[in-house]
Amino acid sequence: MRKPIVAANWKMNKLKEDVREFVQDFKRKLPHGVLGRVDVVICPSVAHLALFSHEGLLPVGVAAGAQDSHWEDKGAYTGCVSAAMLKDLKVRYAIIGHSERRQHFSESNAMLAGKLRASLRSGLAPIFCVGERLEARDGGQTMNVLGEQMAALSDTPAELLGDPTQLVLAYEPVWAIGTGKVATVEQAQEAHAFLRRQLSTLRGEAWAQDVRILYGGSVTPENFGALIKCPDVDGGLVGGASLEVDKFVKLIEIAAQGA
Ligand code: PEP
């Protein structure tokens, strides 16, 4: 039985006071007992991660996540943040390979393989994103693209992939991110089942069954209920809808009901 995850990706949004207000309101509205049934992660801008650790802002049971993490522990990489630095701030998760980083920062599969290794080495659970562009979907190439992106994981030494709960995948079709277009339940389930088969080839069926695979791409309280019912969908990576407390709380409640 995999515990669902609802992860907020706030991207480059919110200022310090907005973060404080969100969390206060979120604490008030989150129903009692729900955190025992769902893992909740909030990934704010890196500028605000220290608020979570220094001010103890997050409720117990809600984890902090970063939106990226470097492949080296330290060194001459201006503007970058390492997994070791994030761990030092009590961050538990890091999004790796988000399509916006692949697109705007030309992150290659090889770079992402390095980021995955560094993250796992430091004990930071990666939320590794894969997903096809519209041309690939229209051209029937979705599974080929996902297979290529998953190759970053085959480069990860087996000893770093011992605990399946320390790895999270996110299937995020690029055409669905921030567009209001959501994958159908059939498209999501097909892609998630494919990813789980890839995991099984990598480390065996039992291990693959314990890895959580999130769906991401225009998730809202209106469409999430159907998606979370898919056998291989274990939660959501949520951008836009996670910026509003009421919607985010609703998504967590839906995941808790589906669990
Ligand atoms: C994302 O950025 O990972 C995402 C899925 O965004 P949105 O929910 O806004 O589509």
Short mmCIF file of C-alpha atoms and ligand atoms in Angstrom, two decimals:
data_model
loop_
_atom_site.label_atom_id
_atom_site.label_comp_id
_atom_site.label_asym_id
_atom_site.label_seq_id
_atom_site.Cartn_x
_atom_site.Cartn_y
_atom_site.Cartn_z
CA MET A 1 0.00 0.00 0.00
CA ARG A 2 1.68 3.21 -1.14
CA LYS A 3 1.02 6.36 0.88
CA PRO A 4 -0.07 9.14 -1.49
CA ILE A 5 1.90 12.35 -1.81
CA VAL A 6 0.56 15.79 -2.63
CA ALA A 7 3.48 18.07 -3.49
CA ALA A 8 3.21 21.80 -4.14
CA ASN A 9 5.56 23.34 -6.69
CA TRP A 10 5.35 27.07 -6.10
CA LYS A 11 7.89 27.84 -8.82
CA MET A 12 9.02 31.51 -8.73
CA ASN A 13 5.97 32.78 -6.83
CA LYS A 14 5.18 34.42 -3.49
CA LEU A 15 7.13 36.82 -1.29
CA LYS A 16 8.12 36.16 2.34
CA GLU A 17 4.88 37.51 3.84
CA ASP A 18 2.78 35.54 1.34
CA VAL A 19 4.55 32.37 2.45
CA ARG A 20 3.89 33.12 6.13
CA GLU A 21 0.22 33.92 5.46
CA PHE A 22 -0.27 30.81 3.33
CA VAL A 23 1.13 28.53 6.01
CA GLN A 24 -0.91 30.12 8.82
CA ASP A 25 -4.12 29.76 6.82
CA PHE A 26 -3.14 26.24 5.70
CA LYS A 27 -2.61 25.14 9.32
CA ARG A 28 -6.09 26.44 10.23
CA LYS A 29 -7.82 24.72 7.31
CA LEU A 30 -6.04 21.36 7.18
CA PRO A 31 -8.43 18.78 8.67
CA HIS A 32 -7.17 16.92 11.73
CA GLY A 33 -5.67 13.49 11.07
CA VAL A 34 -5.26 13.93 7.32
CA LEU A 35 -1.46 14.01 7.47
CA GLY A 36 -1.36 10.43 8.71
CA ARG A 37 -2.84 9.33 5.40
CA VAL A 38 -1.04 11.62 2.93
CA ASP A 39 2.53 12.86 2.68
CA VAL A 40 2.42 16.59 2.02
CA VAL A 41 5.37 18.47 0.55
CA ILE A 42 5.74 22.18 -0.15
CA CYS A 43 8.47 23.31 -2.54
CA PRO A 44 8.75 27.11 -2.28
CA SER A 45 11.40 29.21 -3.97
CA VAL A 46 14.83 28.42 -2.60
CA ALA A 47 14.81 31.97 -1.16
CA HIS A 48 12.11 30.88 1.29
CA LEU A 49 13.30 27.44 2.37
CA ALA A 50 15.11 28.93 5.33
CA LEU A 51 11.79 30.31 6.62
CA PHE A 52 10.57 26.74 6.93
CA SER A 53 13.61 25.54 8.85
CA HIS A 54 14.50 28.64 10.90
CA GLU A 55 11.01 29.76 11.79
CA GLY A 56 9.62 26.23 12.13
CA LEU A 57 6.73 27.45 9.99
CA LEU A 58 5.49 24.14 8.62
CA PRO A 59 3.12 21.94 10.62
CA VAL A 60 4.59 18.64 11.83
CA GLY A 61 4.12 16.10 9.06
CA VAL A 62 4.49 18.58 6.19
CA ALA A 63 7.89 18.37 4.52
CA ALA A 64 9.89 21.07 2.77
CA GLY A 65 11.08 20.42 -0.76
CA ALA A 66 13.40 22.26 -3.13
CA GLN A 67 12.68 22.88 -6.81
CA ASP A 68 16.16 21.85 -7.92
CA SER A 69 19.42 20.55 -6.50
CA HIS A 70 22.94 20.45 -7.98
CA TRP A 71 25.05 17.42 -8.89
CA GLU A 72 28.04 18.52 -6.80
CA ASP A 73 28.13 18.98 -3.01
CA LYS A 74 30.08 22.25 -3.30
CA GLY A 75 32.27 24.20 -5.69
CA ALA A 76 32.44 26.96 -8.27
CA TYR A 77 28.83 26.89 -9.51
CA THR A 78 27.52 30.44 -9.14
CA GLY A 79 23.84 30.60 -8.33
CA CYS A 80 23.43 26.91 -7.57
CA VAL A 81 22.36 25.05 -4.43
CA SER A 82 23.63 21.61 -3.44
CA ALA A 83 21.79 18.68 -1.91
CA ALA A 84 24.09 18.95 1.11
CA MET A 85 23.03 22.60 1.62
CA LEU A 86 19.37 21.63 1.34
CA LYS A 87 19.76 18.81 3.85
CA ASP A 88 21.40 21.31 6.15
CA LEU A 89 18.14 23.33 5.99
CA LYS A 90 16.12 20.20 6.88
CA VAL A 91 14.73 19.94 3.36
CA ARG A 92 13.46 16.41 2.66
CA TYR A 93 12.66 16.37 -1.08
CA ALA A 94 14.03 17.96 -4.25
CA ILE A 95 12.29 18.21 -7.61
CA ILE A 96 14.77 17.07 -10.25
CA GLY A 97 14.29 17.44 -14.00
CA HIS A 98 11.18 19.60 -14.07
CA SER A 99 10.36 20.33 -17.71
CA GLU A 100 10.80 24.07 -17.11
CA ARG A 101 14.42 23.38 -16.09
CA ARG A 102 14.94 21.03 -19.02
CA GLN A 103 13.55 23.72 -21.36
CA HIS A 104 14.84 27.05 -19.97
CA PHE A 105 18.15 25.81 -18.53
CA SER A 106 18.92 23.09 -21.09
CA GLU A 107 19.23 20.41 -18.45
CA SER A 108 20.22 17.19 -20.17
CA ASN A 109 19.53 13.61 -19.11
CA ALA A 110 23.23 13.33 -18.18
CA MET A 111 23.05 16.38 -15.89
CA LEU A 112 19.90 15.02 -14.31
CA ALA A 113 21.53 11.65 -13.70
CA GLY A 114 24.21 13.54 -11.71
CA LYS A 115 21.57 15.47 -9.77
CA LEU A 116 19.71 12.27 -8.95
CA ARG A 117 22.89 10.63 -7.65
CA ALA A 118 23.86 13.65 -5.53
CA SER A 119 20.38 13.97 -4.10
CA LEU A 120 20.14 10.30 -3.11
CA ARG A 121 23.72 10.34 -1.73
CA SER A 122 22.77 13.22 0.57
CA GLY A 123 19.56 11.57 1.75
CA LEU A 124 17.35 14.04 -0.09
CA ALA A 125 14.41 12.24 -1.75
CA PRO A 126 14.27 13.22 -5.43
CA ILE A 127 10.95 13.88 -7.13
CA PHE A 128 12.20 13.00 -10.59
CA CYS A 129 10.06 14.47 -13.37
CA VAL A 130 9.57 12.96 -16.79
CA GLY A 131 7.08 13.82 -19.49
CA GLU A 132 6.63 14.19 -23.23
CA ARG A 133 5.98 17.28 -25.35
CA LEU A 134 2.86 17.52 -27.49
CA GLU A 135 4.70 16.62 -30.71
CA ALA A 136 5.91 13.40 -29.12
CA ARG A 137 2.43 12.49 -27.91
CA ASP A 138 0.89 13.29 -31.30
CA GLY A 139 3.63 11.32 -33.03
CA GLY A 140 3.06 8.23 -30.87
CA GLN A 141 6.49 8.67 -29.24
CA THR A 142 5.42 9.13 -25.61
CA MET A 143 6.81 5.87 -24.24
CA ASN A 144 10.08 6.27 -26.17
CA VAL A 145 10.59 9.71 -24.62
CA LEU A 146 9.77 8.44 -21.14
CA GLY A 147 12.13 5.50 -21.64
CA GLU A 148 14.98 7.85 -22.61
CA GLN A 149 14.33 10.13 -19.63
CA MET A 150 14.26 7.14 -17.28
CA ALA A 151 17.76 6.22 -18.45
CA ALA A 152 19.02 8.82 -15.95
CA LEU A 153 17.93 6.40 -13.26
CA SER A 154 19.74 3.43 -14.76
CA ASP A 155 22.98 5.37 -14.21
CA THR A 156 22.24 5.50 -10.48
CA PRO A 157 24.28 2.95 -8.47
CA ALA A 158 22.10 0.21 -6.99
CA GLU A 159 23.23 0.99 -3.44
CA LEU A 160 21.60 4.45 -3.71
CA LEU A 161 18.30 2.89 -4.73
CA GLY A 162 17.84 0.62 -1.74
CA ASP A 163 14.82 2.26 -0.15
CA PRO A 164 11.97 2.67 -2.68
CA THR A 165 10.26 5.29 -0.53
CA GLN A 166 13.28 7.57 -1.02
CA LEU A 167 12.56 7.90 -4.72
CA VAL A 168 9.49 9.62 -6.15
CA LEU A 169 8.69 9.90 -9.84
CA ALA A 170 6.40 12.49 -11.39
CA TYR A 171 4.81 11.96 -14.78
CA GLU A 172 4.25 15.47 -16.10
CA PRO A 173 3.21 15.71 -19.74
CA VAL A 174 4.72 19.02 -20.86
CA TRP A 175 1.56 19.93 -22.79
CA ALA A 176 -0.45 19.73 -19.56
CA ILE A 177 1.75 21.92 -17.35
CA GLY A 178 0.14 25.27 -16.67
CA THR A 179 -2.12 24.95 -19.72
CA GLY A 180 -5.41 23.83 -18.19
CA LYS A 181 -5.21 20.68 -20.35
CA VAL A 182 -5.06 17.58 -18.21
CA ALA A 183 -4.17 14.04 -19.23
CA THR A 184 -7.12 11.67 -19.40
CA VAL A 185 -7.17 8.93 -16.79
CA GLU A 186 -6.31 6.44 -19.56
CA GLN A 187 -3.29 8.48 -20.68
CA ALA A 188 -2.10 8.94 -17.10
CA GLN A 189 -2.54 5.28 -16.14
CA GLU A 190 -0.81 4.07 -19.31
CA ALA A 191 2.21 6.30 -18.67
CA HIS A 192 2.38 5.47 -14.95
CA ALA A 193 2.15 1.72 -15.61
CA PHE A 194 4.94 2.07 -18.18
CA LEU A 195 7.12 3.92 -15.65
CA ARG A 196 6.46 1.26 -13.02
CA ARG A 197 7.50 -1.46 -15.50
CA GLN A 198 10.72 0.47 -16.12
CA LEU A 199 11.33 0.62 -12.36
CA SER A 200 10.66 -3.08 -12.12
CA THR A 201 13.25 -3.81 -14.81
CA LEU A 202 15.70 -1.67 -12.86
CA ARG A 203 15.28 -3.07 -9.35
CA GLY A 204 12.63 -5.79 -9.37
CA GLU A 205 8.86 -5.93 -9.05
CA ALA A 206 8.58 -5.70 -5.24
CA TRP A 207 10.78 -2.59 -5.14
CA ALA A 208 8.93 -0.96 -8.03
CA GLN A 209 5.61 -1.51 -6.28
CA ASP A 210 6.75 0.69 -3.39
CA VAL A 211 7.90 3.69 -5.45
CA ARG A 212 5.36 6.53 -5.55
CA ILE A 213 4.57 7.95 -9.01
CA LEU A 214 2.82 11.34 -9.03
CA TYR A 215 0.83 12.88 -11.84
CA GLY A 216 1.47 16.54 -12.63
CA GLY A 217 -0.12 18.87 -15.18
CA SER A 218 -3.07 21.20 -14.51
CA VAL A 219 -4.25 19.21 -11.48
CA THR A 220 -7.29 20.82 -9.82
CA PRO A 221 -9.76 19.68 -7.17
CA GLU A 222 -12.17 19.01 -10.07
CA ASN A 223 -9.98 16.51 -11.94
CA PHE A 224 -7.81 15.02 -9.19
CA GLY A 225 -10.40 12.59 -7.80
CA ALA A 226 -10.49 10.60 -11.04
CA LEU A 227 -6.71 10.64 -11.51
CA ILE A 228 -5.89 9.44 -8.01
CA LYS A 229 -8.16 6.43 -8.50
CA CYS A 230 -5.86 5.09 -11.26
CA PRO A 231 -4.02 2.09 -9.84
CA ASP A 232 -0.55 3.51 -10.57
CA VAL A 233 -1.19 7.17 -9.71
CA ASP A 234 0.06 7.81 -6.18
CA GLY A 235 -0.56 11.52 -5.82
CA GLY A 236 0.04 14.83 -7.52
CA LEU A 237 2.77 17.35 -8.22
CA VAL A 238 0.80 20.57 -8.36
CA GLY A 239 1.76 24.01 -9.62
CA GLY A 240 -1.02 26.59 -10.04
CA ALA A 241 -3.62 25.01 -7.75
CA SER A 242 -1.10 24.71 -4.91
CA LEU A 243 -0.75 28.48 -4.66
CA GLU A 244 -4.23 28.78 -3.17
CA VAL A 245 -4.79 27.37 0.31
CA ASP A 246 -8.37 26.18 -0.28
CA LYS A 247 -7.49 24.29 -3.44
CA PHE A 248 -4.36 22.77 -1.93
CA VAL A 249 -6.23 21.58 1.16
CA LYS A 250 -8.96 20.12 -1.05
CA LEU A 251 -6.36 18.17 -3.06
CA ILE A 252 -4.92 16.74 0.15
CA GLU A 253 -8.41 15.71 1.30
CA ILE A 254 -9.07 14.02 -2.05
CA ALA A 255 -5.78 12.10 -1.80
CA ALA A 256 -6.66 11.06 1.76
CA GLN A 257 -10.06 9.74 0.66
CA GLY A 258 -8.50 7.85 -2.25
CA ALA A 259 -5.90 6.25 0.05
C1 PEP B 1 4.20 21.79 -12.29
O1 PEP B 1 4.75 22.87 -12.40
O2 PEP B 1 4.84 20.81 -11.91
C2 PEP B 1 2.79 21.71 -12.63
C3 PEP B 1 2.27 20.52 -12.74
O3 PEP B 1 2.12 22.90 -12.80
P1 PEP B 1 0.53 23.08 -13.00
O4 PEP B 1 -0.13 22.27 -11.91
O5 PEP B 1 0.29 24.53 -12.86
O6 PEP B 1 0.20 22.54 -14.34
#
